[in-house]
JSON list of C-alpha atoms in Angstrom, two decimals:
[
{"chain": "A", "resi": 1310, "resn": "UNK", "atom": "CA", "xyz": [73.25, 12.96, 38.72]},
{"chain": "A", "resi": 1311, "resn": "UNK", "atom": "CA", "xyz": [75.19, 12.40, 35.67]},
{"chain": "A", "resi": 1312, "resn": "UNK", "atom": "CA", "xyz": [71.99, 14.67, 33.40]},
{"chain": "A", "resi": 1313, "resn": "UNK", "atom": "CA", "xyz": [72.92, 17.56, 35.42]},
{"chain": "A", "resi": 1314, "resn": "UNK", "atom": "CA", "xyz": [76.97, 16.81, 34.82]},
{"chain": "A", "resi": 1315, "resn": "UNK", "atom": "CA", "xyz": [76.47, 17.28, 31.41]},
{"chain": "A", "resi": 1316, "resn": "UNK", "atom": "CA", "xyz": [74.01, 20.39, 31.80]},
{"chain": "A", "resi": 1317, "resn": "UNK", "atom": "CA", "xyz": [77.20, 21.78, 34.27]},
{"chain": "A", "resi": 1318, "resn": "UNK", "atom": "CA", "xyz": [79.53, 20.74, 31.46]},
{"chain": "A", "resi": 1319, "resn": "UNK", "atom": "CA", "xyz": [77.58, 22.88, 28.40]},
{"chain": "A", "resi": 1320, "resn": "UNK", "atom": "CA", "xyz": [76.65, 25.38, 31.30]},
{"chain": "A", "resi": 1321, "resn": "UNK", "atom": "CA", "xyz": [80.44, 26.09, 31.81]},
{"chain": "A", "resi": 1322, "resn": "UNK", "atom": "CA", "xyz": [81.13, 26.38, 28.44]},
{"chain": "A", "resi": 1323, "resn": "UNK", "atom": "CA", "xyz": [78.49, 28.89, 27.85]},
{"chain": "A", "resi": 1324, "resn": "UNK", "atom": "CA", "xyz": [79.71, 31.43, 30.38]},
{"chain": "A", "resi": 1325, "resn": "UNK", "atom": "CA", "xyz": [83.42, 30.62, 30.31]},
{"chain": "A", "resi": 1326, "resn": "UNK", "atom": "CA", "xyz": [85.98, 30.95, 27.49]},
{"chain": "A", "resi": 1327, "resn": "UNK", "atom": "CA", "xyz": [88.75, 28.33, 28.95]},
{"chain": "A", "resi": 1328, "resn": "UNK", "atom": "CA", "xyz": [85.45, 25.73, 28.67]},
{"chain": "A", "resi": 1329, "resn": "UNK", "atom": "CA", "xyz": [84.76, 26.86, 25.48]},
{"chain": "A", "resi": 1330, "resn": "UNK", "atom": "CA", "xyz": [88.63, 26.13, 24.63]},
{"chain": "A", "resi": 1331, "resn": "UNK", "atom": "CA", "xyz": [88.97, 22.99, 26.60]},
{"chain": "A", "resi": 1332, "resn": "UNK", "atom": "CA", "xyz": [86.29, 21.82, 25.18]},
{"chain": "A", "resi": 1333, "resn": "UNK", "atom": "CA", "xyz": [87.68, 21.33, 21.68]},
{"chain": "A", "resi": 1334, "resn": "UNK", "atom": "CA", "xyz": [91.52, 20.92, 22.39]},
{"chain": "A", "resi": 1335, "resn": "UNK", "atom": "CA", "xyz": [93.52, 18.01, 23.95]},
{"chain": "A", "resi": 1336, "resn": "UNK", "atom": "CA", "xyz": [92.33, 19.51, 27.82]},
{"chain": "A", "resi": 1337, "resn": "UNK", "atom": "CA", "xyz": [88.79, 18.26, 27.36]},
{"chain": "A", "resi": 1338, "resn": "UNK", "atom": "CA", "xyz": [89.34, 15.61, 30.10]},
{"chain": "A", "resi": 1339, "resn": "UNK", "atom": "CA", "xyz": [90.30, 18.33, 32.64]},
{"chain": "A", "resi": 1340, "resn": "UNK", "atom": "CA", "xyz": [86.94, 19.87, 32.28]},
{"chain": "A", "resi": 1341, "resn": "UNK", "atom": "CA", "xyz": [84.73, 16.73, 32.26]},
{"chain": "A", "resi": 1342, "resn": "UNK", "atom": "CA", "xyz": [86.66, 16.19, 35.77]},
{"chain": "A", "resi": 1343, "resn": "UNK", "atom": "CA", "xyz": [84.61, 19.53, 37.03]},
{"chain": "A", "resi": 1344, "resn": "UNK", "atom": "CA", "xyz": [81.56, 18.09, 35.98]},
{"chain": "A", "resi": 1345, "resn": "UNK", "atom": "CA", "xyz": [79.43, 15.46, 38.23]},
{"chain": "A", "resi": 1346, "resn": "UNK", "atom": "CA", "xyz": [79.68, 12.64, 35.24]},
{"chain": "A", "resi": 1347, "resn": "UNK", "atom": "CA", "xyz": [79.19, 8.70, 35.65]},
{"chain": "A", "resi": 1348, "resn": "UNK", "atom": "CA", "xyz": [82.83, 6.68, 33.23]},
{"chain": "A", "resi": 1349, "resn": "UNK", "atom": "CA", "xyz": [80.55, 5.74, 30.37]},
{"chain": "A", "resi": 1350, "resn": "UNK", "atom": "CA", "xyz": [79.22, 9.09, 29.92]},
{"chain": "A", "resi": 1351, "resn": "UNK", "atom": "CA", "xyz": [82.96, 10.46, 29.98]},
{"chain": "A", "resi": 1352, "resn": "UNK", "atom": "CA", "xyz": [83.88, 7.57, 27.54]},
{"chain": "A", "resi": 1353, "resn": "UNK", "atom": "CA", "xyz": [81.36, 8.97, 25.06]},
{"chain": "A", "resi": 1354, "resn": "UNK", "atom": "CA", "xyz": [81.83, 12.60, 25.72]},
{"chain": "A", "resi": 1355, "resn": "UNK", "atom": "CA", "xyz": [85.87, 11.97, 25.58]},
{"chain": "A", "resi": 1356, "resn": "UNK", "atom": "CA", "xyz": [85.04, 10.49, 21.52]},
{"chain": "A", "resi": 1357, "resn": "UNK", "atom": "CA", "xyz": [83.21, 13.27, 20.24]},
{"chain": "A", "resi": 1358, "resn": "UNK", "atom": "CA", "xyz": [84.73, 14.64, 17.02]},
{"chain": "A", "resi": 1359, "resn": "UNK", "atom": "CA", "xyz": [83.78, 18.41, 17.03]},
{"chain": "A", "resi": 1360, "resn": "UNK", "atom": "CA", "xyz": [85.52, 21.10, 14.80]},
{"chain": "A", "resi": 1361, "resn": "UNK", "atom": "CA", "xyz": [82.90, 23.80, 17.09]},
{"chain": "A", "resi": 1362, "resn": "UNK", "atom": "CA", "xyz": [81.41, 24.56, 19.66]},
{"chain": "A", "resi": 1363, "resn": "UNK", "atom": "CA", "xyz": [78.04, 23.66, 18.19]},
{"chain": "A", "resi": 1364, "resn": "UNK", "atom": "CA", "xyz": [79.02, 20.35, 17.21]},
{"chain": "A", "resi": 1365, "resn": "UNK", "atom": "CA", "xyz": [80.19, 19.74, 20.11]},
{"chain": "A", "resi": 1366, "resn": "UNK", "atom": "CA", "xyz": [77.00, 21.05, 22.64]},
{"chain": "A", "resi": 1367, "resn": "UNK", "atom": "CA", "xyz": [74.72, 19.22, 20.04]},
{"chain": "A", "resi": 1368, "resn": "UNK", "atom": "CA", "xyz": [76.59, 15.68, 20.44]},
{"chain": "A", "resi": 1369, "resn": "UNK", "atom": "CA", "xyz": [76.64, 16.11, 24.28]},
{"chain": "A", "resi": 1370, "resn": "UNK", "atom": "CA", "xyz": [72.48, 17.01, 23.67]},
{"chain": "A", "resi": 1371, "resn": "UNK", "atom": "CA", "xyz": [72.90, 13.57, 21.97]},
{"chain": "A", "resi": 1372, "resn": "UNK", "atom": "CA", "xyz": [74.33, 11.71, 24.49]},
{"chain": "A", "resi": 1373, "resn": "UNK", "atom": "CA", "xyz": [71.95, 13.43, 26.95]},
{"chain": "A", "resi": 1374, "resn": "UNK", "atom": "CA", "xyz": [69.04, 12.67, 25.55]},
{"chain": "A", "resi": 1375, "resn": "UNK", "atom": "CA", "xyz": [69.71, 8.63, 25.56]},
{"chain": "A", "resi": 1376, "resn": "UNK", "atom": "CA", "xyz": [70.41, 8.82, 29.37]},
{"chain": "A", "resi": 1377, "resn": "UNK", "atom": "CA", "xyz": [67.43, 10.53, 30.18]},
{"chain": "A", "resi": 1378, "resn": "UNK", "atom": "CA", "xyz": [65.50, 7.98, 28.44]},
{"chain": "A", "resi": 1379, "resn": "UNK", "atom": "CA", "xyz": [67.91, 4.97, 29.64]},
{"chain": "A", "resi": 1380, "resn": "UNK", "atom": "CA", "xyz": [66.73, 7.01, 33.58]},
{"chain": "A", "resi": 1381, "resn": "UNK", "atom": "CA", "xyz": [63.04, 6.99, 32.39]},
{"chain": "A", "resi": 1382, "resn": "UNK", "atom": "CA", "xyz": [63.15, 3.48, 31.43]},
{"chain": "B", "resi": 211, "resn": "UNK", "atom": "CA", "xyz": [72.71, 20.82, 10.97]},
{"chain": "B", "resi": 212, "resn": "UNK", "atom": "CA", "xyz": [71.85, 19.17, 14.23]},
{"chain": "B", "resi": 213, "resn": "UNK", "atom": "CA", "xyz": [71.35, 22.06, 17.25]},
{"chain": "B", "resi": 214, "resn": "UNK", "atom": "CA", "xyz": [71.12, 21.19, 20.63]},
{"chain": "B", "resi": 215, "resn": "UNK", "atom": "CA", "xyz": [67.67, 22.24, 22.47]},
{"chain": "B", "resi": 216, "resn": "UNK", "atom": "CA", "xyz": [66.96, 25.49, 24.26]},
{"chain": "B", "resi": 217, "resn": "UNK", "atom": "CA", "xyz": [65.52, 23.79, 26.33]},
{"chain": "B", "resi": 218, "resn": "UNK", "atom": "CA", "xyz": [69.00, 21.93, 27.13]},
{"chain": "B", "resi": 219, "resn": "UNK", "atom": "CA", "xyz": [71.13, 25.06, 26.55]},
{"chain": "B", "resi": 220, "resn": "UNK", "atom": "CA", "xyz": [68.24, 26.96, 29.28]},
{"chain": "B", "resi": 221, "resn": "UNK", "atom": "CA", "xyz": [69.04, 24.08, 31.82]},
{"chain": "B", "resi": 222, "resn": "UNK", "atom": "CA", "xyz": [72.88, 24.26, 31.27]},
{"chain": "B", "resi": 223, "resn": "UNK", "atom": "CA", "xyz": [72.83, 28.15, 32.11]},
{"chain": "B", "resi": 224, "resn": "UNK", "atom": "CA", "xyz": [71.13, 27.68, 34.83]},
{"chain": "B", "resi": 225, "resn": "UNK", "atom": "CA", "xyz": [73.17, 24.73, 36.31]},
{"chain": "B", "resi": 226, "resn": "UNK", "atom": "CA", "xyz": [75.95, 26.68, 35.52]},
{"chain": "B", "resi": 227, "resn": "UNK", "atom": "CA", "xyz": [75.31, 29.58, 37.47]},
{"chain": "B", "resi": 228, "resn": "UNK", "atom": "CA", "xyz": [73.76, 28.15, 40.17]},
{"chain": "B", "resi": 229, "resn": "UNK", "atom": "CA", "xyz": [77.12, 26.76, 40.60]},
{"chain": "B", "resi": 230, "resn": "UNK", "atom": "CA", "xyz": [79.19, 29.31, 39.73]},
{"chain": "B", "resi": 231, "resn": "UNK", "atom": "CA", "xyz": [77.43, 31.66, 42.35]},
{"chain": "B", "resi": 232, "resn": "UNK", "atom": "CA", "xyz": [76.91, 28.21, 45.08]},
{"chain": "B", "resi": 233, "resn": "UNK", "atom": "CA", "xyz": [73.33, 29.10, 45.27]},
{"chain": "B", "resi": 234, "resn": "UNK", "atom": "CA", "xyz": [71.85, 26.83, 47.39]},
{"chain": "B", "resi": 235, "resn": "UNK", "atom": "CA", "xyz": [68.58, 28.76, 48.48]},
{"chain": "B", "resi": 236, "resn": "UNK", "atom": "CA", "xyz": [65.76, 30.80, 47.46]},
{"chain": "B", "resi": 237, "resn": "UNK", "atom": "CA", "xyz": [65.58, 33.21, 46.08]},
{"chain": "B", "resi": 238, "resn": "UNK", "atom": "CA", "xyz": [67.75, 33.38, 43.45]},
{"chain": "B", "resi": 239, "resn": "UNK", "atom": "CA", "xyz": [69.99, 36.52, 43.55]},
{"chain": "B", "resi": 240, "resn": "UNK", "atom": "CA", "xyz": [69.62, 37.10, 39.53]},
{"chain": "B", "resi": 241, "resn": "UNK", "atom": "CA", "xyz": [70.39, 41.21, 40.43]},
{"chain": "B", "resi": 242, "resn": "UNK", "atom": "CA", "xyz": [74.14, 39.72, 40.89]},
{"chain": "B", "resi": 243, "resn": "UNK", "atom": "CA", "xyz": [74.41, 37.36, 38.02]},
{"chain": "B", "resi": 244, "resn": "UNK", "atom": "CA", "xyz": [74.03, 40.35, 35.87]},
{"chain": "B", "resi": 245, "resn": "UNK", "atom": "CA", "xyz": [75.93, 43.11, 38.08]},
{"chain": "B", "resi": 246, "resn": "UNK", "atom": "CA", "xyz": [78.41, 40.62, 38.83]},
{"chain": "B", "resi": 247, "resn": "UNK", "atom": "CA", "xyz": [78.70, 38.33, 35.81]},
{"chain": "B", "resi": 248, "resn": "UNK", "atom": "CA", "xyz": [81.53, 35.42, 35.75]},
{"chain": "B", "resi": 249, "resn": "UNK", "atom": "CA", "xyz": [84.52, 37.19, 34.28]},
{"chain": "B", "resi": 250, "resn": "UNK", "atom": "CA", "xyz": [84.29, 36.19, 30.67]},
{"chain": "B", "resi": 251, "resn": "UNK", "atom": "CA", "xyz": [80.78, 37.74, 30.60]},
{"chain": "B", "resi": 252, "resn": "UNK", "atom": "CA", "xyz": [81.80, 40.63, 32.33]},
{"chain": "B", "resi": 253, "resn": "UNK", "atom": "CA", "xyz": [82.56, 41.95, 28.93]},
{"chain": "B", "resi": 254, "resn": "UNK", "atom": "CA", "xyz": [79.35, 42.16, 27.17]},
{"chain": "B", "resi": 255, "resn": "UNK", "atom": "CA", "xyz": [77.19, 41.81, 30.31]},
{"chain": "B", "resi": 256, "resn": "UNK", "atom": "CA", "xyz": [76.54, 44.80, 32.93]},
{"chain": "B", "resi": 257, "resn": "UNK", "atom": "CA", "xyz": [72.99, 46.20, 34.52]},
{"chain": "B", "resi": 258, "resn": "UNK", "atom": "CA", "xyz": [71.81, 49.40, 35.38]},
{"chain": "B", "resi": 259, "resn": "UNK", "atom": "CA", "xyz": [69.00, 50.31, 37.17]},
{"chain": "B", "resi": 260, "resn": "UNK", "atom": "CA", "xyz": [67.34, 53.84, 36.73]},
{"chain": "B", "resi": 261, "resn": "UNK", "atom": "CA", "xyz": [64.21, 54.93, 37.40]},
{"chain": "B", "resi": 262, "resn": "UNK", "atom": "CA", "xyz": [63.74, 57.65, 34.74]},
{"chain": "B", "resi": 263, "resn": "UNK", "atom": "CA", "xyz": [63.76, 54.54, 32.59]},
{"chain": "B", "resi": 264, "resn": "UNK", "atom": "CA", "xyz": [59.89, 54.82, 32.21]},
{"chain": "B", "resi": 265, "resn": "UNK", "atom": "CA", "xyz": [59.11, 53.48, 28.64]},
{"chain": "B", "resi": 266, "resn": "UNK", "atom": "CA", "xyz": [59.32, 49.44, 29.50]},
{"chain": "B", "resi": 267, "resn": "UNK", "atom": "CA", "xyz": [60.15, 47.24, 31.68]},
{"chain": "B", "resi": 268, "resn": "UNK", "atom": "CA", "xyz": [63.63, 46.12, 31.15]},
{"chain": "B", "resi": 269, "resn": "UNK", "atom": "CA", "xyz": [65.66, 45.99, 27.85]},
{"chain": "B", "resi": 270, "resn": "UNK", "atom": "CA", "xyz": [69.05, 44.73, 26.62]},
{"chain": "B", "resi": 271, "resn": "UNK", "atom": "CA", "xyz": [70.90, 46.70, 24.71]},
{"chain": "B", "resi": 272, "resn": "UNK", "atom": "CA", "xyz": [74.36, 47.29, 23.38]},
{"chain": "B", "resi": 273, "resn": "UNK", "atom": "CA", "xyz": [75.61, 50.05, 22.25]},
{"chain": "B", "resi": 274, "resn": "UNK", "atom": "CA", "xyz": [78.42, 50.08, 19.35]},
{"chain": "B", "resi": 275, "resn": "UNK", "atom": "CA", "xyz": [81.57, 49.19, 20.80]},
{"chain": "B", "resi": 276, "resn": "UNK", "atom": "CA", "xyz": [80.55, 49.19, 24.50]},
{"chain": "B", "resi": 277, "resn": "UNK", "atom": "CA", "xyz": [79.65, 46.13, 26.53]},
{"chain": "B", "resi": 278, "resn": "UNK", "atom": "CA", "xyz": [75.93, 45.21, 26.22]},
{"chain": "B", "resi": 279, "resn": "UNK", "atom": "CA", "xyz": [73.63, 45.99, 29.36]},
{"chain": "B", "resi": 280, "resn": "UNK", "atom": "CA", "xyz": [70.13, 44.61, 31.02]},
{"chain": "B", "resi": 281, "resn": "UNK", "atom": "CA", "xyz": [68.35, 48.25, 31.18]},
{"chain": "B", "resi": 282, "resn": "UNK", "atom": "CA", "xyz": [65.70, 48.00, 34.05]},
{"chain": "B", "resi": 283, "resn": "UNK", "atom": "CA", "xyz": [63.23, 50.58, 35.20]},
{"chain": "B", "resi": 284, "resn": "UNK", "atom": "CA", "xyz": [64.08, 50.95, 39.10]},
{"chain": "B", "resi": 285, "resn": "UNK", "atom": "CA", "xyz": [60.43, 52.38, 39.34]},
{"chain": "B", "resi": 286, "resn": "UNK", "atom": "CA", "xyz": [59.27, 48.68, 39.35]},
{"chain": "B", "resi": 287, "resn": "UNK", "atom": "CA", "xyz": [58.19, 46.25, 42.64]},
{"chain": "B", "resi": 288, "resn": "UNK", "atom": "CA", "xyz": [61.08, 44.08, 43.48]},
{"chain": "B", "resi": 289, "resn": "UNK", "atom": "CA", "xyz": [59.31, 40.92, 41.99]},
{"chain": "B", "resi": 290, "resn": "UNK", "atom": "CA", "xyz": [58.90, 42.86, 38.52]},
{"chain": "B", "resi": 291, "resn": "UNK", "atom": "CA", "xyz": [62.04, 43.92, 38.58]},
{"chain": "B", "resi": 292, "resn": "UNK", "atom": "CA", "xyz": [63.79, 40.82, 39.11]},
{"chain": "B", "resi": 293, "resn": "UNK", "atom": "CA", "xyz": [61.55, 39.05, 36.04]},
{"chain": "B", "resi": 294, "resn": "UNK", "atom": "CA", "xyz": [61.92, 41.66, 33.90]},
{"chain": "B", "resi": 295, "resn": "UNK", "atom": "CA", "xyz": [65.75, 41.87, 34.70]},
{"chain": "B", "resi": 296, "resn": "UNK", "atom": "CA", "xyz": [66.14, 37.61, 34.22]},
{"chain": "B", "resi": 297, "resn": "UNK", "atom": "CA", "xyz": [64.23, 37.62, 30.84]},
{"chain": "B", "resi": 298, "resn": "UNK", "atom": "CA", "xyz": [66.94, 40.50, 29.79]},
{"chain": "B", "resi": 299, "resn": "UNK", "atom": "CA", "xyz": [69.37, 38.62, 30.96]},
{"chain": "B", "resi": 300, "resn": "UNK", "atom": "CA", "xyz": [69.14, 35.86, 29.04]},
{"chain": "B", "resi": 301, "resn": "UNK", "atom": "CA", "xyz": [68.58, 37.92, 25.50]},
{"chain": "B", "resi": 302, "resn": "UNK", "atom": "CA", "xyz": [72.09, 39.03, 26.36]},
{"chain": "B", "resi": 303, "resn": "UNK", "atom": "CA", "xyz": [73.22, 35.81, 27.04]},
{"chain": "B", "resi": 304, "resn": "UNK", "atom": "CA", "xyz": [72.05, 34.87, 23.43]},
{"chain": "B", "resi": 305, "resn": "UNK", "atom": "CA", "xyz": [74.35, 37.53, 21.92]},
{"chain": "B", "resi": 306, "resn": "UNK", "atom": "CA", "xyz": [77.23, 36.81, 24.22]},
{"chain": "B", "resi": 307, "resn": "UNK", "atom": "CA", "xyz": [80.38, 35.04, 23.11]},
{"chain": "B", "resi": 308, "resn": "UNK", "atom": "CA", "xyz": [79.81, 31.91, 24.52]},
{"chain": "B", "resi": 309, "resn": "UNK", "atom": "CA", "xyz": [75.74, 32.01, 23.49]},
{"chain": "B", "resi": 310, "resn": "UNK", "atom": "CA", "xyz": [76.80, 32.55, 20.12]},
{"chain": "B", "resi": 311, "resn": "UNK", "atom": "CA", "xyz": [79.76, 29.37, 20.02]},
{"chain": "B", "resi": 312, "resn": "UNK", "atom": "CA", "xyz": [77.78, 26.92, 21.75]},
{"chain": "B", "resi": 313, "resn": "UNK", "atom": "CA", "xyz": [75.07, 27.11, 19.30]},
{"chain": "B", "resi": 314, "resn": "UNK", "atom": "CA", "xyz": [72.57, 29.52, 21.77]},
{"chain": "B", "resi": 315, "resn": "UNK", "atom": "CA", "xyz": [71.71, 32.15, 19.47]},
{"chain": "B", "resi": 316, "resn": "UNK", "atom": "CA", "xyz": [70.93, 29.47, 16.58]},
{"chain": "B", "resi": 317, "resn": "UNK", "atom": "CA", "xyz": [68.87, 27.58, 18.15]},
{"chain": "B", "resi": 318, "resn": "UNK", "atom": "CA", "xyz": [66.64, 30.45, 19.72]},
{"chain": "B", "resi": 319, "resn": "UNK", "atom": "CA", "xyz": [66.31, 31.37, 16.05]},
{"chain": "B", "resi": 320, "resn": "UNK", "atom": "CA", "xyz": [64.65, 28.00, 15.05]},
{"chain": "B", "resi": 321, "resn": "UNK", "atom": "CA", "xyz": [62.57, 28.24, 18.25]},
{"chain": "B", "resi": 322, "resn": "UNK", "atom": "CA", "xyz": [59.19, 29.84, 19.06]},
{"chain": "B", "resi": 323, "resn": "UNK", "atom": "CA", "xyz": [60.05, 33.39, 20.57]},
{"chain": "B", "resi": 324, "resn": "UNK", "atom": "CA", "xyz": [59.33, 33.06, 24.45]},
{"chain": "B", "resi": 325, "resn": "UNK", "atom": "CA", "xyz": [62.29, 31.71, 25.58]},
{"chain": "B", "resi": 326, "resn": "UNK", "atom": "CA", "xyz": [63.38, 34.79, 27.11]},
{"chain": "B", "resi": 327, "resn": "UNK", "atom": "CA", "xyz": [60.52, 34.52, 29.54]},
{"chain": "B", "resi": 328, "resn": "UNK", "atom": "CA", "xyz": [60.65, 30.86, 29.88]},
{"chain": "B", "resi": 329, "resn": "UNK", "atom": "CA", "xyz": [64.56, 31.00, 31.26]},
{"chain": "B", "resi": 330, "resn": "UNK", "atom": "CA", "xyz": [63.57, 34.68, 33.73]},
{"chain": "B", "resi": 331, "resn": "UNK", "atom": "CA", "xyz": [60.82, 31.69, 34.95]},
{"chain": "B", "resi": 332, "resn": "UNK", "atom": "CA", "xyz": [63.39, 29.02, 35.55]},
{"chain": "B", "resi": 333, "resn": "UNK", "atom": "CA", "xyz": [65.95, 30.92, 36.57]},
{"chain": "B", "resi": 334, "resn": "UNK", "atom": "CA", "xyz": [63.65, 32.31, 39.41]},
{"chain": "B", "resi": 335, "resn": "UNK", "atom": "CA", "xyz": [62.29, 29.41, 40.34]},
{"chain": "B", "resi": 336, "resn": "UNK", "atom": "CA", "xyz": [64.73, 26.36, 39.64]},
{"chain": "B", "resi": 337, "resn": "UNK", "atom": "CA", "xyz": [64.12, 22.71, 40.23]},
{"chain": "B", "resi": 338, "resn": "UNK", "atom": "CA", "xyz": [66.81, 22.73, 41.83]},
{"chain": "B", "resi": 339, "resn": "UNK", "atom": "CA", "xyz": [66.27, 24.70, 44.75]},
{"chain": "B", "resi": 340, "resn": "UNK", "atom": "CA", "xyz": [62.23, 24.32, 45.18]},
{"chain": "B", "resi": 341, "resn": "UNK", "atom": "CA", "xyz": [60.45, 21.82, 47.50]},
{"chain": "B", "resi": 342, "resn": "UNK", "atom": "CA", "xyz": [59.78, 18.33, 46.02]},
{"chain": "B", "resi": 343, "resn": "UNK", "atom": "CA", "xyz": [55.48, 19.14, 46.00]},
{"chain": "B", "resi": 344, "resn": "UNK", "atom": "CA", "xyz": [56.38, 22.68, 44.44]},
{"chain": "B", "resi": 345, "resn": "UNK", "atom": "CA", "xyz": [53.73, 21.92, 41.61]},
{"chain": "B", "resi": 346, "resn": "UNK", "atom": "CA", "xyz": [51.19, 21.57, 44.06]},
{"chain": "B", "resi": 347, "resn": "UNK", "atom": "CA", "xyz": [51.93, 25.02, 45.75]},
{"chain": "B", "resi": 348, "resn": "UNK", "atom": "CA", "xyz": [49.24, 27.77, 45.36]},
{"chain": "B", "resi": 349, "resn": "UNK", "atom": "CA", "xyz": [51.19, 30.49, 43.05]},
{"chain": "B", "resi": 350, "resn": "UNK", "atom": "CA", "xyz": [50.78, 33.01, 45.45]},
{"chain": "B", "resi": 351, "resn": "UNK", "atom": "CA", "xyz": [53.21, 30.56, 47.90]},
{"chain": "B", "resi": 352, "resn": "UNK", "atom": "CA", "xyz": [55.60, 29.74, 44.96]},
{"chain": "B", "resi": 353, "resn": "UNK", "atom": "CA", "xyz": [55.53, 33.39, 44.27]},
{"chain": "B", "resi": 354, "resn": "UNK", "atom": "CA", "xyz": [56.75, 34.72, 47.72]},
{"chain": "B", "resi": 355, "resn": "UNK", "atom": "CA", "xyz": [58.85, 31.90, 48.10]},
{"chain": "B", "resi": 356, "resn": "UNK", "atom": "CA", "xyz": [60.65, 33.28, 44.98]},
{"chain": "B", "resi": 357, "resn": "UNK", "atom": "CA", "xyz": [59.82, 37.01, 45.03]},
{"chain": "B", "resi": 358, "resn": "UNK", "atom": "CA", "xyz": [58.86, 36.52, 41.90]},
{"chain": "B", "resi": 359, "resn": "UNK", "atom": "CA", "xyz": [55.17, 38.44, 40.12]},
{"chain": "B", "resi": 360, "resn": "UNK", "atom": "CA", "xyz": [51.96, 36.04, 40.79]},
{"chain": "B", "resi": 361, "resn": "UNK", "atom": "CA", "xyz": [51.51, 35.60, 37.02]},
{"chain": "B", "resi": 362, "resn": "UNK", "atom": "CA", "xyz": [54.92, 34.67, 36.31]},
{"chain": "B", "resi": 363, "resn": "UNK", "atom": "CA", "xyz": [54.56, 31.82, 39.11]},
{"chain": "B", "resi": 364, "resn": "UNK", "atom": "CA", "xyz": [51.37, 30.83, 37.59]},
{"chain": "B", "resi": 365, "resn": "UNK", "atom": "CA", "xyz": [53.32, 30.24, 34.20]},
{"chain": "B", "resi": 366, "resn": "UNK", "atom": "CA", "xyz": [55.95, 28.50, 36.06]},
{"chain": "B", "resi": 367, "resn": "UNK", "atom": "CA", "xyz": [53.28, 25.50, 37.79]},
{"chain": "B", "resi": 368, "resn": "UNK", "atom": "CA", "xyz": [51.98, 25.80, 34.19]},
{"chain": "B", "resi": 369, "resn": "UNK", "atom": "CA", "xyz": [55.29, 24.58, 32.62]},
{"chain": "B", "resi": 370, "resn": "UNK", "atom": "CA", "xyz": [56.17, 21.36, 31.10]},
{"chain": "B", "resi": 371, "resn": "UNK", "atom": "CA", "xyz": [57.92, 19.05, 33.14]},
{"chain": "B", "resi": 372, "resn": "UNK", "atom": "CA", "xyz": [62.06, 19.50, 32.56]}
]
C-alpha cells in the first residue's frame, strides 16, 4: 500500500503544478495526506531537505526503494 | 547527482493518472488522458487524430510557441492507434513542465532509449487493473483484454517484474 502512496505522491507532482509547489514549501503535509502513506514513511518524507524538484523525487526514490526491500524481506 | 528511476517516475505517472481519471477497468482510456489532460498539462499536451497523417505512426511535436501535441495517423486499427498514441504520450510528458522539475527528462537521458514504448506498454496494460495470473495469459487474451497490438502484449508478459 504505502509503495504505491509514494508512486501517487511523485505521480501528482508530475502532472500537477500545486504538487510540484507543495512539495517544496511549508504545505508538503497537505499533499502527503492525498497520498495512501503508512506514519513512518510520512516521518521520513516530512524531513527531506530539497531545494528542487529533483532532489526531492530522488529522496522519495530513496525512501522507496528501502520499503520495497523491507516488503521483500 | 542522484536521479530517481524511470522506472519509478513510469510507475508514478501511471498511478497518478489512473487516479486522476478513477480508472478502475480495462481498458485503459489513454485517447482521454491526452485529449483531456489534467489541467496543468492541458498546456503543452493536446492530440489530434488525422488520417492524411500517412508518414508514421504517431509523433509528438511542438510547434514554437504553441502547446505540444501527440500527432496520430487515424488510418491505424484501434489497438495501433492507442500504442502508438501512449508511447507519444509519454515523450511529451518528458518535455512537460512537471517531467522536466521532477527530474523526468534527466533521467530518460541517462537511460537506454525505449522507455517511450515501455510506459505505452504499462500504461495499456497496468498491474493494477489486470488479473492476478495475467503473466500466464496467452498474448492474444492479454491483448483483447487491453485492445492493445499482439506484439506489444507479447513485450508486456516479456517484461521484468515491477
Amino acid at each position: 500500500m504505502s509503495i504505491r502512496g509514494m508512486n501517487q505522491l511523485i505521480g501528482k507532482a508530475l502532472i500537477s503544478d500545486t504538487a510540484r509547489g507543495w512539495a517544496l514549501n511549508g504545505k508538503r503535509a497537505d499533499l502527503l495526506q492525498q497520498c495512501e502513506l503508512d506514519a513512518d514513511e510520512v516521518a521520513n518524507i516530512m524531513s527531506i531537505k530539497a531545494h528542487t524538484l529533483e532532489e526531492f523525487s530522488a529522496a522519495v526514490h530513496a525512501i522507496y526503494v528501502g520499503r520495497k526491500e523491507e516488503l521483500s524481506e | 547527482m542522484i536521479l530517481p528511476t524511470v522506472d519509478f517516475l513510469v510507475a508514478s505517472i501511471i498511478v497518478a493518472l489512473l487516479d486522476y481519471y478513477e480508472v478502475t477497468a480495462l481498458p485503459v482510456p489513454v485517447r482521454k488522458f491526452i485529449s483531456s489532460p489534467p489541467p496543468d498539462l492541458a498546456g503543452e499536451i493536446s492530440l489530434v487524430e488525422d488520417a492524411n497523417i500517412t508518414f508514421l505512426d504517431a509523433v509528438w511535436v511542438r510547434p514554437a510557441g504553441k502547446r505540444g501535441m501527440v500527432l496520430v495517423n487515424a488510418a491505424l486499427p484501434e489497438a495501433d492507434r492507442r500504442y502508438s498514441m501512449a508511447r507519444e504520450f509519454f515523450v511529451g510528458l518528458c518535455h512537460a513542465r512537471g517531467g522536466k522539475e521532477v527530474g523526468l527528462a534527466s533521467a530518460i537521458r541517462m537511460t537506454p532509449n525505449d522507455y517511450a514504448e515501455r510506459f505505452a506498454r504499462r500504461l495499456l496494460a497496468p498491474k493494477e487493473l489486470l488479473p492476478a495470473n495475467w503473466r500466464n495469459m496467452p498474448a492474444g487474451g492479454l491483448a483483447a483484454l487491453c485492445l492493445i497490438p499482439v506484439t506489444v502484449a507479447e513485450a508486456r508478459l516479456a517484461d521484468s517484474v515491477e
